[in-house]
């Protein structure tokens, strides 16, 4: 199926709650009314309940219980709450799919987001953006599974969704890959342009001009999440480490190989996002 036809399939574009769409659009609007968005979030009982559970999780170490969306905005800040809303909207937008282990997919994606956030903080870059784009970097795979399940399942047999060769196999088979599809989805969902740029460029950050720090961060984070899921030994981690990308970012291998806390510890309290 060609790229244009893919997006003409009704199943390919999952719907997200209207309030999540408005929160996404707030990325592009500097004059956004935080009070208005809090009000709309509060009116969505399912969404606000999940946001409050996440806000009260061990991940955020809040000093007292967060009881309302307004409290969450006050204690965590609008940027963080916005990240939570978008993340919740993304993970809830794709329901059960035949032949897809969604739990594994979102766990891998969450780990990518968490590592990207940790790296972005180290480099004094936007950690909320790193987390969100890390979480959604592989979402194109779900679009492809939804739009052309049979063809995508054939690709699964050659390279699993978290196989490092996956992008190459997709490009050979379809002429495009899940990074291209995810970038287009971000554009259609009206995320800021830099989301599309990072998703499209994360697979080959050294070939993307101009060099994009965030795409390189997501590349490293995806490698670390893949290493976790595939249970790489220390030797395998060292032999597969994307040293040229790390070098370009100014990150020593030891930072990811030795200094990064265990992923279970880094993501503690956020598992509910992908439950």
GROMACS .gro file of C-alpha atoms in nm:
model
  275
    1UNK     CA    1   0.000   0.000   0.000
    2UNK     CA    2   0.142   0.338  -0.092
    3UNK     CA    3   0.188   0.617   0.160
    4UNK     CA    4  -0.113   0.826   0.057
    5UNK     CA    5  -0.345   0.525   0.045
    6UNK     CA    6  -0.237   0.431   0.396
    7UNK     CA    7  -0.382   0.750   0.540
    8UNK     CA    8  -0.703   0.711   0.344
    9UNK     CA    9  -0.786   0.397   0.543
   10UNK     CA   10  -1.041   0.485   0.808
   11UNK     CA   11  -0.874   0.256   1.064
   12UNK     CA   12  -0.536   0.427   1.022
   13UNK     CA   13  -0.627   0.749   1.198
   14UNK     CA   14  -0.749   0.674   1.550
   15UNK     CA   15  -0.962   0.938   1.713
   16UNK     CA   16  -0.841   1.112   2.025
   17UNK     CA   17  -1.067   1.294   2.274
   18UNK     CA   18  -1.148   1.650   2.172
   19UNK     CA   19  -0.991   1.790   2.488
   20UNK     CA   20  -0.664   1.604   2.413
   21UNK     CA   21  -0.667   1.755   2.063
   22UNK     CA   22  -0.710   2.101   2.219
   23UNK     CA   23  -0.419   2.034   2.455
   24UNK     CA   24  -0.204   1.927   2.157
   25UNK     CA   25  -0.297   2.249   1.978
   26UNK     CA   26  -0.198   2.448   2.288
   27UNK     CA   27   0.166   2.364   2.200
   28UNK     CA   28   0.124   2.606   1.910
   29UNK     CA   29  -0.057   2.874   2.110
   30UNK     CA   30   0.142   3.091   2.349
   31UNK     CA   31  -0.176   3.269   2.466
   32UNK     CA   32  -0.345   2.947   2.576
   33UNK     CA   33  -0.580   2.983   2.874
   34UNK     CA   34  -0.458   2.726   3.128
   35UNK     CA   35  -0.776   2.776   3.333
   36UNK     CA   36  -0.996   2.699   3.033
   37UNK     CA   37  -0.802   2.379   2.953
   38UNK     CA   38  -0.809   2.271   3.321
   39UNK     CA   39  -1.186   2.322   3.319
   40UNK     CA   40  -1.227   2.107   3.007
   41UNK     CA   41  -1.002   1.834   3.147
   42UNK     CA   42  -1.198   1.831   3.473
   43UNK     CA   43  -1.517   1.773   3.274
   44UNK     CA   44  -1.369   1.453   3.122
   45UNK     CA   45  -1.398   1.217   3.419
   46UNK     CA   46  -1.204   0.925   3.272
   47UNK     CA   47  -0.914   1.143   3.155
   48UNK     CA   48  -0.894   1.352   3.471
   49UNK     CA   49  -0.904   1.039   3.693
   50UNK     CA   50  -0.609   0.891   3.504
   51UNK     CA   51  -0.415   1.220   3.515
   52UNK     CA   52  -0.471   1.244   3.891
   53UNK     CA   53  -0.355   0.883   3.945
   54UNK     CA   54  -0.038   0.960   3.747
   55UNK     CA   55   0.015   1.295   3.922
   56UNK     CA   56  -0.007   1.117   4.260
   57UNK     CA   57   0.226   0.836   4.152
   58UNK     CA   58   0.572   0.787   4.298
   59UNK     CA   59   0.717   0.922   3.972
   60UNK     CA   60   0.640   1.284   4.063
   61UNK     CA   61   0.713   1.272   4.440
   62UNK     CA   62   0.451   1.539   4.517
   63UNK     CA   63   0.450   1.667   4.875
   64UNK     CA   64   0.075   1.626   4.927
   65UNK     CA   65  -0.215   1.451   4.758
   66UNK     CA   66  -0.327   1.601   4.425
   67UNK     CA   67  -0.708   1.608   4.434
   68UNK     CA   68  -0.811   1.805   4.125
   69UNK     CA   69  -0.675   1.889   3.779
   70UNK     CA   70  -0.625   2.248   3.907
   71UNK     CA   71  -0.412   2.108   4.192
   72UNK     CA   72  -0.211   1.904   3.940
   73UNK     CA   73  -0.143   2.215   3.730
   74UNK     CA   74  -0.047   2.406   4.045
   75UNK     CA   75   0.188   2.138   4.181
   76UNK     CA   76   0.334   1.990   3.861
   77UNK     CA   77   0.308   2.289   3.627
   78UNK     CA   78   0.107   2.319   3.306
   79UNK     CA   79   0.386   2.178   3.086
   80UNK     CA   80   0.400   1.853   3.284
   81UNK     CA   81   0.021   1.816   3.303
   82UNK     CA   82   0.001   1.880   2.930
   83UNK     CA   83   0.260   1.606   2.874
   84UNK     CA   84   0.051   1.369   3.089
   85UNK     CA   85  -0.270   1.455   2.902
   86UNK     CA   86  -0.114   1.400   2.560
   87UNK     CA   87   0.056   1.078   2.673
   88UNK     CA   88  -0.272   0.944   2.815
   89UNK     CA   89  -0.452   1.040   2.493
   90UNK     CA   90  -0.190   0.866   2.279
   91UNK     CA   91  -0.181   0.540   2.474
   92UNK     CA   92  -0.560   0.525   2.486
   93UNK     CA   93  -0.612   0.598   2.116
   94UNK     CA   94  -0.522   0.253   1.984
   95UNK     CA   95  -0.741  -0.028   2.113
   96UNK     CA   96  -0.663  -0.401   2.099
   97UNK     CA   97  -0.506  -0.501   1.768
   98UNK     CA   98  -0.488  -0.847   1.623
   99UNK     CA   99  -0.130  -0.977   1.633
  100UNK     CA  100   0.007  -0.674   1.822
  101UNK     CA  101   0.134  -0.695   2.179
  102UNK     CA  102   0.025  -0.345   2.281
  103UNK     CA  103   0.156  -0.386   2.635
  104UNK     CA  104   0.506  -0.459   2.504
  105UNK     CA  105   0.480  -0.179   2.246
  106UNK     CA  106   0.381   0.085   2.501
  107UNK     CA  107   0.629  -0.039   2.764
  108UNK     CA  108   0.910  -0.003   2.508
  109UNK     CA  109   0.773   0.339   2.406
  110UNK     CA  110   0.742   0.452   2.769
  111UNK     CA  111   1.101   0.346   2.839
  112UNK     CA  112   1.212   0.543   2.530
  113UNK     CA  113   1.026   0.849   2.662
  114UNK     CA  114   1.169   0.815   3.013
  115UNK     CA  115   1.529   0.777   2.890
  116UNK     CA  116   1.483   1.065   2.643
  117UNK     CA  117   1.358   1.284   2.928
  118UNK     CA  118   1.657   1.188   3.147
  119UNK     CA  119   1.902   1.266   2.866
  120UNK     CA  120   1.731   1.594   2.778
  121UNK     CA  121   1.762   1.707   3.141
  122UNK     CA  122   2.133   1.620   3.133
  123UNK     CA  123   2.174   1.837   2.823
  124UNK     CA  124   1.949   2.118   2.955
  125UNK     CA  125   1.696   2.065   2.676
  126UNK     CA  126   1.315   2.049   2.690
  127UNK     CA  127   1.254   1.730   2.890
  128UNK     CA  128   0.872   1.737   2.848
  129UNK     CA  129   0.911   1.748   2.470
  130UNK     CA  130   1.169   1.467   2.489
  131UNK     CA  131   0.933   1.248   2.691
  132UNK     CA  132   0.630   1.303   2.466
  133UNK     CA  133   0.813   1.259   2.137
  134UNK     CA  134   1.001   0.960   2.280
  135UNK     CA  135   0.672   0.801   2.380
  136UNK     CA  136   0.524   0.851   2.031
  137UNK     CA  137   0.837   0.790   1.816
  138UNK     CA  138   0.715   0.444   1.702
  139UNK     CA  139   0.342   0.518   1.683
  140UNK     CA  140   0.361   0.484   1.302
  141UNK     CA  141   0.385   0.108   1.355
  142UNK     CA  142   0.037   0.106   1.508
  143UNK     CA  143  -0.100   0.312   1.219
  144UNK     CA  144   0.048   0.060   0.973
  145UNK     CA  145  -0.094  -0.235   1.167
  146UNK     CA  146  -0.437  -0.069   1.176
  147UNK     CA  147  -0.442   0.026   0.806
  148UNK     CA  148  -0.286  -0.286   0.652
  149UNK     CA  149  -0.279  -0.562   0.914
  150UNK     CA  150  -0.194  -0.852   0.679
  151UNK     CA  151   0.101  -0.682   0.511
  152UNK     CA  152   0.238  -0.549   0.840
  153UNK     CA  153   0.214  -0.891   1.005
  154UNK     CA  154   0.431  -1.027   0.724
  155UNK     CA  155   0.693  -0.765   0.817
  156UNK     CA  156   0.658  -0.871   1.184
  157UNK     CA  157   0.777  -1.217   1.083
  158UNK     CA  158   1.097  -1.072   0.934
  159UNK     CA  159   1.169  -0.816   1.207
  160UNK     CA  160   0.973  -0.770   1.530
  161UNK     CA  161   0.842  -0.423   1.621
  162UNK     CA  162   1.144  -0.367   1.848
  163UNK     CA  163   1.405  -0.518   1.617
  164UNK     CA  164   1.680  -0.272   1.515
  165UNK     CA  165   1.633  -0.388   1.152
  166UNK     CA  166   1.263  -0.303   1.150
  167UNK     CA  167   1.292   0.034   0.972
  168UNK     CA  168   1.508  -0.114   0.693
  169UNK     CA  169   1.266  -0.405   0.638
  170UNK     CA  170   0.972  -0.164   0.617
  171UNK     CA  171   1.153   0.063   0.372
  172UNK     CA  172   1.242  -0.235   0.151
  173UNK     CA  173   0.885  -0.370   0.166
  174UNK     CA  174   0.677  -0.052   0.142
  175UNK     CA  175   0.912   0.227   0.031
  176UNK     CA  176   0.855   0.410   0.362
  177UNK     CA  177   0.887   0.324   0.731
  178UNK     CA  178   0.711   0.380   1.062
  179UNK     CA  179   0.914   0.699   1.126
  180UNK     CA  180   0.769   0.850   0.805
  181UNK     CA  181   0.419   0.739   0.907
  182UNK     CA  182   0.454   0.867   1.266
  183UNK     CA  183   0.578   1.205   1.142
  184UNK     CA  184   0.275   1.233   0.913
  185UNK     CA  185   0.040   1.134   1.195
  186UNK     CA  186   0.192   1.405   1.419
  187UNK     CA  187   0.133   1.655   1.138
  188UNK     CA  188  -0.229   1.544   1.090
  189UNK     CA  189  -0.290   1.559   1.464
  190UNK     CA  190  -0.155   1.915   1.449
  191UNK     CA  191   0.143   1.871   1.677
  192UNK     CA  192   0.410   2.142   1.644
  193UNK     CA  193   0.643   2.093   1.345
  194UNK     CA  194   0.936   1.990   1.564
  195UNK     CA  195   0.747   1.673   1.669
  196UNK     CA  196   0.728   1.559   1.306
  197UNK     CA  197   1.091   1.656   1.247
  198UNK     CA  198   1.214   1.454   1.545
  199UNK     CA  199   1.001   1.147   1.467
  200UNK     CA  200   1.110   1.148   1.103
  201UNK     CA  201   1.475   1.201   1.189
  202UNK     CA  202   1.526   0.984   1.499
  203UNK     CA  203   1.620   0.670   1.302
  204UNK     CA  204   1.918   0.834   1.122
  205UNK     CA  205   1.998   1.153   1.316
  206UNK     CA  206   2.345   1.188   1.163
  207UNK     CA  207   2.196   1.202   0.813
  208UNK     CA  208   1.942   1.469   0.901
  209UNK     CA  209   2.036   1.825   0.811
  210UNK     CA  210   2.049   2.040   1.012
  211UNK     CA  211   2.148   1.809   1.299
  212UNK     CA  212   1.860   1.781   1.547
  213UNK     CA  213   1.960   1.725   1.911
  214UNK     CA  214   1.619   1.589   2.006
  215UNK     CA  215   1.616   1.335   1.721
  216UNK     CA  216   1.958   1.213   1.840
  217UNK     CA  217   1.832   1.190   2.200
  218UNK     CA  218   1.533   0.979   2.091
  219UNK     CA  219   1.766   0.760   1.882
  220UNK     CA  220   1.979   0.686   2.190
  221UNK     CA  221   1.673   0.640   2.411
  222UNK     CA  222   1.513   0.395   2.164
  223UNK     CA  223   1.839   0.196   2.157
  224UNK     CA  224   1.840   0.176   2.540
  225UNK     CA  225   1.470   0.076   2.556
  226UNK     CA  226   1.532  -0.192   2.291
  227UNK     CA  227   1.831  -0.321   2.487
  228UNK     CA  228   1.608  -0.348   2.794
  229UNK     CA  229   1.327  -0.530   2.614
  230UNK     CA  230   1.567  -0.771   2.441
  231UNK     CA  231   1.766  -0.821   2.763
  232UNK     CA  232   2.103  -0.734   2.615
  233UNK     CA  233   2.407  -0.838   2.817
  234UNK     CA  234   2.661  -0.569   2.911
  235UNK     CA  235   2.876  -0.686   2.616
  236UNK     CA  236   2.581  -0.657   2.376
  237UNK     CA  237   2.504  -0.308   2.504
  238UNK     CA  238   2.865  -0.203   2.446
  239UNK     CA  239   2.885  -0.357   2.098
  240UNK     CA  240   2.553  -0.207   1.977
  241UNK     CA  241   2.593   0.135   2.144
  242UNK     CA  242   2.534   0.421   1.891
  243UNK     CA  243   2.867   0.587   1.971
  244UNK     CA  244   2.872   0.828   1.675
  245UNK     CA  245   2.532   0.971   1.768
  246UNK     CA  246   2.637   1.003   2.133
  247UNK     CA  247   2.963   1.167   2.028
  248UNK     CA  248   2.776   1.424   1.818
  249UNK     CA  249   2.559   1.505   2.119
  250UNK     CA  250   2.864   1.527   2.343
  251UNK     CA  251   2.757   1.232   2.559
  252UNK     CA  252   3.019   0.983   2.681
  253UNK     CA  253   2.917   0.615   2.645
  254UNK     CA  254   2.954   0.573   3.023
  255UNK     CA  255   2.659   0.809   3.076
  256UNK     CA  256   2.415   0.560   2.920
  257UNK     CA  257   2.605   0.242   2.995
  258UNK     CA  258   2.688   0.312   3.361
  259UNK     CA  259   2.522   0.629   3.496
  260UNK     CA  260   2.164   0.581   3.375
  261UNK     CA  261   1.953   0.442   3.661
  262UNK     CA  262   1.769   0.110   3.601
  263UNK     CA  263   1.469   0.170   3.373
  264UNK     CA  264   1.227   0.010   3.622
  265UNK     CA  265   1.343   0.269   3.876
  266UNK     CA  266   1.327   0.558   3.626
  267UNK     CA  267   0.972   0.471   3.520
  268UNK     CA  268   0.836   0.368   3.862
  269UNK     CA  269   0.485   0.511   3.899
  270UNK     CA  270   0.436   0.567   3.524
  271UNK     CA  271   0.348   0.206   3.436
  272UNK     CA  272  -0.018   0.295   3.474
  273UNK     CA  273   0.013   0.502   3.158
  274UNK     CA  274   0.060   0.183   2.959
  275UNK     CA  275  -0.149  -0.055   3.173
   0.00000   0.00000   0.00000
